[in-house]
């Protein structure tokens, strides 16, 4: 099931009172609408590109002159993937993260957000990993790439505080999102979708 976009129940909006705890910072560049510091030089920002909204979750480095700049340690999520992460997966992630710290736990949570981006929580690890995966040629299973970010428990809690603020900011765009699976008439249609079946869809296009 890793290759398919699976929908769970929609999570209700968080308490908007959390907005007061969000640490807004000056946007790094002119394309950034909103930017927040969630701790340990990790920023969450919303940027526009060619009419689309993307949510960046990224660690920042500091130059020799003292200027902070975004590093390669991070992930960029199209607003559709961010919506799935923060509405459909959030409760499951929190539960998996809690269970993963139990000595008798056996947690191996993995959810496909689309286009080979997965969120995972593993037993014994105190973080949520959001990462791009890929399938090497002739391999049976997909493997994780370096394009992604691991958010420790404390940063994950701070990340969640940005969710209601971003929802309010981009409510119109979020309302307009239509998951691709809603347009799949059958199993073959899903197999041909590069979002739902990114590692094998070309083989089905030839059928």
PDB file of C-alpha atoms in Angstrom:
ATOM      1  CA  UNK A   1       0.000   0.000   0.000  1.00  0.00           C
ATOM      2  CA  UNK A   2       3.017   2.340   0.176  1.00  0.00           C
ATOM      3  CA  UNK A   3       2.438   3.403  -3.417  1.00  0.00           C
ATOM      4  CA  UNK A   4      -1.091   4.668  -2.894  1.00  0.00           C
ATOM      5  CA  UNK A   5      -2.606   7.801  -1.450  1.00  0.00           C
ATOM      6  CA  UNK A   6      -4.747   6.534   1.417  1.00  0.00           C
ATOM      7  CA  UNK A   7      -7.141   8.883   3.137  1.00  0.00           C
ATOM      8  CA  UNK A   8      -8.064   8.687   6.794  1.00  0.00           C
ATOM      9  CA  UNK A   9     -10.577  10.769   8.721  1.00  0.00           C
ATOM     10  CA  UNK A  10     -10.008  14.509   8.584  1.00  0.00           C
ATOM     11  CA  UNK A  11      -8.500  16.061  11.681  1.00  0.00           C
ATOM     12  CA  UNK A  12     -10.402  19.033  13.135  1.00  0.00           C
ATOM     13  CA  UNK A  13      -8.769  22.429  13.366  1.00  0.00           C
ATOM     14  CA  UNK A  14      -6.476  22.975  16.323  1.00  0.00           C
ATOM     15  CA  UNK A  15      -7.224  25.549  18.962  1.00  0.00           C
ATOM     16  CA  UNK A  16      -6.570  28.881  17.299  1.00  0.00           C
ATOM     17  CA  UNK A  17      -5.279  30.136  20.632  1.00  0.00           C
ATOM     18  CA  UNK A  18      -2.006  28.423  19.767  1.00  0.00           C
ATOM     19  CA  UNK A  19      -1.346  31.152  17.212  1.00  0.00           C
ATOM     20  CA  UNK A  20       0.008  33.425  19.928  1.00  0.00           C
ATOM     21  CA  UNK A  21       2.806  30.932  20.550  1.00  0.00           C
ATOM     22  CA  UNK A  22       3.992  30.880  16.937  1.00  0.00           C
ATOM     23  CA  UNK A  23       7.289  32.685  16.445  1.00  0.00           C
ATOM     24  CA  UNK A  24       7.084  34.658  13.212  1.00  0.00           C
ATOM     25  CA  UNK A  25      10.348  35.786  11.676  1.00  0.00           C
ATOM     26  CA  UNK A  26      11.303  38.051   8.817  1.00  0.00           C
ATOM     27  CA  UNK A  27      10.887  36.172   5.506  1.00  0.00           C
ATOM     28  CA  UNK A  28      14.149  35.022   3.972  1.00  0.00           C
ATOM     29  CA  UNK A  29      13.200  36.157   0.468  1.00  0.00           C
ATOM     30  CA  UNK A  30      10.535  38.126  -1.395  1.00  0.00           C
ATOM     31  CA  UNK A  31       8.684  34.990  -2.495  1.00  0.00           C
ATOM     32  CA  UNK A  32       7.917  34.035   1.100  1.00  0.00           C
ATOM     33  CA  UNK A  33       4.452  34.888   2.432  1.00  0.00           C
ATOM     34  CA  UNK A  34       4.895  33.522   5.954  1.00  0.00           C
ATOM     35  CA  UNK A  35       7.920  32.247   7.908  1.00  0.00           C
ATOM     36  CA  UNK A  36       8.218  30.786  11.403  1.00  0.00           C
ATOM     37  CA  UNK A  37      11.112  29.684  13.597  1.00  0.00           C
ATOM     38  CA  UNK A  38      10.193  26.414  15.352  1.00  0.00           C
ATOM     39  CA  UNK A  39      13.520  26.093  17.168  1.00  0.00           C
ATOM     40  CA  UNK A  40      17.078  24.837  16.613  1.00  0.00           C
ATOM     41  CA  UNK A  41      17.357  26.993  13.472  1.00  0.00           C
ATOM     42  CA  UNK A  42      14.516  25.119  11.798  1.00  0.00           C
ATOM     43  CA  UNK A  43      12.063  27.270   9.835  1.00  0.00           C
ATOM     44  CA  UNK A  44       8.648  26.608   8.362  1.00  0.00           C
ATOM     45  CA  UNK A  45       7.810  28.946   5.495  1.00  0.00           C
ATOM     46  CA  UNK A  46       5.137  29.324   2.849  1.00  0.00           C
ATOM     47  CA  UNK A  47       6.336  30.399  -0.574  1.00  0.00           C
ATOM     48  CA  UNK A  48       4.677  30.979  -3.907  1.00  0.00           C
ATOM     49  CA  UNK A  49       6.070  29.754  -7.206  1.00  0.00           C
ATOM     50  CA  UNK A  50       4.328  29.929 -10.560  1.00  0.00           C
ATOM     51  CA  UNK A  51       0.950  30.334  -8.926  1.00  0.00           C
ATOM     52  CA  UNK A  52       1.360  27.431  -6.481  1.00  0.00           C
ATOM     53  CA  UNK A  53       1.919  27.473  -2.723  1.00  0.00           C
ATOM     54  CA  UNK A  54       4.722  25.361  -1.240  1.00  0.00           C
ATOM     55  CA  UNK A  55       5.500  24.761   2.421  1.00  0.00           C
ATOM     56  CA  UNK A  56       9.214  24.591   3.215  1.00  0.00           C
ATOM     57  CA  UNK A  57      10.443  22.840   6.383  1.00  0.00           C
ATOM     58  CA  UNK A  58      14.165  23.445   6.553  1.00  0.00           C
ATOM     59  CA  UNK A  59      17.149  23.856   8.837  1.00  0.00           C
ATOM     60  CA  UNK A  60      19.175  27.050   8.475  1.00  0.00           C
ATOM     61  CA  UNK A  61      22.957  27.425   8.596  1.00  0.00           C
ATOM     62  CA  UNK A  62      24.974  30.508   9.519  1.00  0.00           C
ATOM     63  CA  UNK A  63      27.551  32.070   7.195  1.00  0.00           C
ATOM     64  CA  UNK A  64      30.940  33.343   8.423  1.00  0.00           C
ATOM     65  CA  UNK A  65      29.438  36.848   8.400  1.00  0.00           C
ATOM     66  CA  UNK A  66      26.647  35.760  10.726  1.00  0.00           C
ATOM     67  CA  UNK A  67      23.876  35.690   8.129  1.00  0.00           C
ATOM     68  CA  UNK A  68      21.467  32.762   8.342  1.00  0.00           C
ATOM     69  CA  UNK A  69      20.560  30.943   5.139  1.00  0.00           C
ATOM     70  CA  UNK A  70      18.538  27.807   4.271  1.00  0.00           C
ATOM     71  CA  UNK A  71      20.585  24.613   4.167  1.00  0.00           C
ATOM     72  CA  UNK A  72      19.989  21.463   2.118  1.00  0.00           C
ATOM     73  CA  UNK A  73      18.507  19.743   5.180  1.00  0.00           C
ATOM     74  CA  UNK A  74      14.801  20.023   4.572  1.00  0.00           C
ATOM     75  CA  UNK A  75      11.775  19.209   2.469  1.00  0.00           C
ATOM     76  CA  UNK A  76       9.429  21.182   0.232  1.00  0.00           C
ATOM     77  CA  UNK A  77       5.775  20.150   0.210  1.00  0.00           C
ATOM     78  CA  UNK A  78       3.210  21.206  -2.353  1.00  0.00           C
ATOM     79  CA  UNK A  79       0.192  22.539  -0.463  1.00  0.00           C
ATOM     80  CA  UNK A  80      -1.704  19.348  -1.342  1.00  0.00           C
ATOM     81  CA  UNK A  81       0.887  17.184   0.447  1.00  0.00           C
ATOM     82  CA  UNK A  82       0.985  19.571   3.404  1.00  0.00           C
ATOM     83  CA  UNK A  83      -2.812  19.328   3.649  1.00  0.00           C
ATOM     84  CA  UNK A  84      -2.710  15.530   3.710  1.00  0.00           C
ATOM     85  CA  UNK A  85       0.072  15.579   6.307  1.00  0.00           C
ATOM     86  CA  UNK A  86      -1.672  18.052   8.614  1.00  0.00           C
ATOM     87  CA  UNK A  87      -5.287  16.961   8.199  1.00  0.00           C
ATOM     88  CA  UNK A  88      -5.391  13.262   7.328  1.00  0.00           C
ATOM     89  CA  UNK A  89      -2.228  11.985   9.019  1.00  0.00           C
ATOM     90  CA  UNK A  90      -1.663  14.111  12.105  1.00  0.00           C
ATOM     91  CA  UNK A  91      -3.519  11.995  14.664  1.00  0.00           C
ATOM     92  CA  UNK A  92      -1.941   8.799  13.339  1.00  0.00           C
ATOM     93  CA  UNK A  93       1.537  10.355  13.488  1.00  0.00           C
ATOM     94  CA  UNK A  94       1.058  11.554  17.068  1.00  0.00           C
ATOM     95  CA  UNK A  95      -0.183   8.123  18.134  1.00  0.00           C
ATOM     96  CA  UNK A  96       2.722   6.370  16.378  1.00  0.00           C
ATOM     97  CA  UNK A  97       5.232   8.766  17.945  1.00  0.00           C
ATOM     98  CA  UNK A  98       3.840   8.101  21.414  1.00  0.00           C
ATOM     99  CA  UNK A  99       3.752   4.334  20.934  1.00  0.00           C
ATOM    100  CA  UNK A 100       7.261   4.260  19.464  1.00  0.00           C
ATOM    101  CA  UNK A 101       8.720   5.305  22.819  1.00  0.00           C
ATOM    102  CA  UNK A 102       7.213   2.368  24.695  1.00  0.00           C
ATOM    103  CA  UNK A 103       9.620  -0.455  25.458  1.00  0.00           C
ATOM    104  CA  UNK A 104       7.165  -3.069  24.276  1.00  0.00           C
ATOM    105  CA  UNK A 105       6.185  -1.107  21.167  1.00  0.00           C
ATOM    106  CA  UNK A 106       6.519  -2.301  17.606  1.00  0.00           C
ATOM    107  CA  UNK A 107       5.843   0.824  15.575  1.00  0.00           C
ATOM    108  CA  UNK A 108       6.611   1.119  11.877  1.00  0.00           C
ATOM    109  CA  UNK A 109       4.364   3.886  10.570  1.00  0.00           C
ATOM    110  CA  UNK A 110       4.686   4.991   6.965  1.00  0.00           C
ATOM    111  CA  UNK A 111       2.270   7.057   4.892  1.00  0.00           C
ATOM    112  CA  UNK A 112       2.601   8.126   1.279  1.00  0.00           C
ATOM    113  CA  UNK A 113       1.815  11.809   0.759  1.00  0.00           C
ATOM    114  CA  UNK A 114       2.170  11.491  -3.019  1.00  0.00           C
ATOM    115  CA  UNK A 115       4.963  11.562  -5.628  1.00  0.00           C
ATOM    116  CA  UNK A 116       7.267   9.422  -3.454  1.00  0.00           C
ATOM    117  CA  UNK A 117       7.166  11.721  -0.422  1.00  0.00           C
ATOM    118  CA  UNK A 118       6.603   9.667   2.743  1.00  0.00           C
ATOM    119  CA  UNK A 119       6.175  10.463   6.426  1.00  0.00           C
ATOM    120  CA  UNK A 120       7.521   7.794   8.771  1.00  0.00           C
ATOM    121  CA  UNK A 121       7.775   7.061  12.492  1.00  0.00           C
ATOM    122  CA  UNK A 122       9.909   4.117  13.614  1.00  0.00           C
ATOM    123  CA  UNK A 123      10.176   2.282  16.898  1.00  0.00           C
ATOM    124  CA  UNK A 124      12.747   3.766  19.274  1.00  0.00           C
ATOM    125  CA  UNK A 125      13.386   6.915  17.211  1.00  0.00           C
ATOM    126  CA  UNK A 126      12.248  10.192  18.756  1.00  0.00           C
ATOM    127  CA  UNK A 127      11.376  12.022  15.571  1.00  0.00           C
ATOM    128  CA  UNK A 128       9.003  12.315  12.636  1.00  0.00           C
ATOM    129  CA  UNK A 129      10.706  11.889   9.282  1.00  0.00           C
ATOM    130  CA  UNK A 130       9.319  13.550   6.135  1.00  0.00           C
ATOM    131  CA  UNK A 131      11.351  12.505   3.128  1.00  0.00           C
ATOM    132  CA  UNK A 132      11.568  11.861  -0.597  1.00  0.00           C
ATOM    133  CA  UNK A 133      12.044   8.179  -1.485  1.00  0.00           C
ATOM    134  CA  UNK A 134      12.947   6.520  -4.772  1.00  0.00           C
ATOM    135  CA  UNK A 135      13.212   3.090  -6.339  1.00  0.00           C
ATOM    136  CA  UNK A 136      16.652   2.128  -7.710  1.00  0.00           C
ATOM    137  CA  UNK A 137      16.726   0.314 -11.019  1.00  0.00           C
ATOM    138  CA  UNK A 138      16.074  -3.422 -10.660  1.00  0.00           C
ATOM    139  CA  UNK A 139      15.331  -3.003  -6.931  1.00  0.00           C
ATOM    140  CA  UNK A 140      12.233  -4.462  -5.317  1.00  0.00           C
ATOM    141  CA  UNK A 141      11.740  -1.797  -2.660  1.00  0.00           C
ATOM    142  CA  UNK A 142      11.968   1.965  -2.488  1.00  0.00           C
ATOM    143  CA  UNK A 143      14.712   3.592  -0.400  1.00  0.00           C
ATOM    144  CA  UNK A 144      15.017   6.914   1.400  1.00  0.00           C
ATOM    145  CA  UNK A 145      16.982   9.785  -0.145  1.00  0.00           C
ATOM    146  CA  UNK A 146      18.781  12.677   1.528  1.00  0.00           C
ATOM    147  CA  UNK A 147      16.009  15.049   0.488  1.00  0.00           C
ATOM    148  CA  UNK A 148      14.009  15.329   3.652  1.00  0.00           C
ATOM    149  CA  UNK A 149      13.936  16.311   7.290  1.00  0.00           C
ATOM    150  CA  UNK A 150      13.696  14.596  10.666  1.00  0.00           C
ATOM    151  CA  UNK A 151      11.806  16.584  13.286  1.00  0.00           C
ATOM    152  CA  UNK A 152      12.547  15.608  16.905  1.00  0.00           C
ATOM    153  CA  UNK A 153       9.588  15.508  19.284  1.00  0.00           C
ATOM    154  CA  UNK A 154      10.093  19.073  20.526  1.00  0.00           C
ATOM    155  CA  UNK A 155      10.282  20.508  17.002  1.00  0.00           C
ATOM    156  CA  UNK A 156       7.317  18.414  15.892  1.00  0.00           C
ATOM    157  CA  UNK A 157       5.260  20.030  18.657  1.00  0.00           C
ATOM    158  CA  UNK A 158       6.356  23.493  17.521  1.00  0.00           C
ATOM    159  CA  UNK A 159       5.692  22.598  13.886  1.00  0.00           C
ATOM    160  CA  UNK A 160       2.098  21.745  14.773  1.00  0.00           C
ATOM    161  CA  UNK A 161       1.594  25.256  16.167  1.00  0.00           C
ATOM    162  CA  UNK A 162       2.107  26.676  12.677  1.00  0.00           C
ATOM    163  CA  UNK A 163      -0.699  24.550  11.220  1.00  0.00           C
ATOM    164  CA  UNK A 164      -3.766  26.635  12.227  1.00  0.00           C
ATOM    165  CA  UNK A 165      -1.995  29.846  11.180  1.00  0.00           C
ATOM    166  CA  UNK A 166      -1.161  28.489   7.723  1.00  0.00           C
ATOM    167  CA  UNK A 167      -4.639  27.040   7.335  1.00  0.00           C
ATOM    168  CA  UNK A 168      -6.172  30.428   7.985  1.00  0.00           C
ATOM    169  CA  UNK A 169      -3.686  32.133   5.639  1.00  0.00           C
ATOM    170  CA  UNK A 170      -4.296  29.736   2.738  1.00  0.00           C
ATOM    171  CA  UNK A 171      -7.890  28.679   3.356  1.00  0.00           C
ATOM    172  CA  UNK A 172      -9.016  29.484  -0.183  1.00  0.00           C
ATOM    173  CA  UNK A 173      -6.182  27.521  -1.776  1.00  0.00           C
ATOM    174  CA  UNK A 174      -6.787  24.595   0.587  1.00  0.00           C
ATOM    175  CA  UNK A 175     -10.496  24.546  -0.210  1.00  0.00           C
ATOM    176  CA  UNK A 176      -9.673  24.363  -3.921  1.00  0.00           C
ATOM    177  CA  UNK A 177      -7.445  21.289  -3.531  1.00  0.00           C
ATOM    178  CA  UNK A 178      -8.888  18.104  -4.968  1.00  0.00           C
ATOM    179  CA  UNK A 179      -6.956  14.915  -4.271  1.00  0.00           C
ATOM    180  CA  UNK A 180      -6.106  13.029  -7.429  1.00  0.00           C
ATOM    181  CA  UNK A 181      -7.524   9.766  -6.086  1.00  0.00           C
ATOM    182  CA  UNK A 182     -11.008  11.304  -6.300  1.00  0.00           C
ATOM    183  CA  UNK A 183     -10.686  11.266 -10.090  1.00  0.00           C
ATOM    184  CA  UNK A 184      -9.568   7.640 -10.357  1.00  0.00           C
ATOM    185  CA  UNK A 185     -12.424   5.602 -11.796  1.00  0.00           C
ATOM    186  CA  UNK A 186     -10.784   2.255 -11.083  1.00  0.00           C
ATOM    187  CA  UNK A 187      -7.608   0.478  -9.970  1.00  0.00           C
ATOM    188  CA  UNK A 188      -5.942   0.858 -13.367  1.00  0.00           C
ATOM    189  CA  UNK A 189      -6.514   4.600 -13.301  1.00  0.00           C
ATOM    190  CA  UNK A 190      -4.682   4.767  -9.968  1.00  0.00           C
ATOM    191  CA  UNK A 191      -1.845   2.593 -11.262  1.00  0.00           C
ATOM    192  CA  UNK A 192      -1.329   5.042 -14.137  1.00  0.00           C
ATOM    193  CA  UNK A 193      -1.119   8.038 -11.792  1.00  0.00           C
ATOM    194  CA  UNK A 194       2.398   9.459 -11.173  1.00  0.00           C
ATOM    195  CA  UNK A 195       1.229  10.847  -7.840  1.00  0.00           C
ATOM    196  CA  UNK A 196      -0.239   7.631  -6.444  1.00  0.00           C
ATOM    197  CA  UNK A 197       2.073   5.145  -8.161  1.00  0.00           C
ATOM    198  CA  UNK A 198       5.269   7.130  -8.903  1.00  0.00           C
ATOM    199  CA  UNK A 199       7.608   4.150  -9.210  1.00  0.00           C
ATOM    200  CA  UNK A 200       5.641   2.083 -11.672  1.00  0.00           C
ATOM    201  CA  UNK A 201       3.093   4.267 -13.441  1.00  0.00           C
ATOM    202  CA  UNK A 202       5.027   4.334 -16.734  1.00  0.00           C
ATOM    203  CA  UNK A 203       4.710   0.581 -17.097  1.00  0.00           C
ATOM    204  CA  UNK A 204       0.963   0.867 -16.905  1.00  0.00           C
ATOM    205  CA  UNK A 205       0.864   3.772 -19.369  1.00  0.00           C
ATOM    206  CA  UNK A 206       2.078   1.303 -22.006  1.00  0.00           C
ATOM    207  CA  UNK A 207      -0.866  -1.037 -21.479  1.00  0.00           C
TER     208      UNK A 207
END
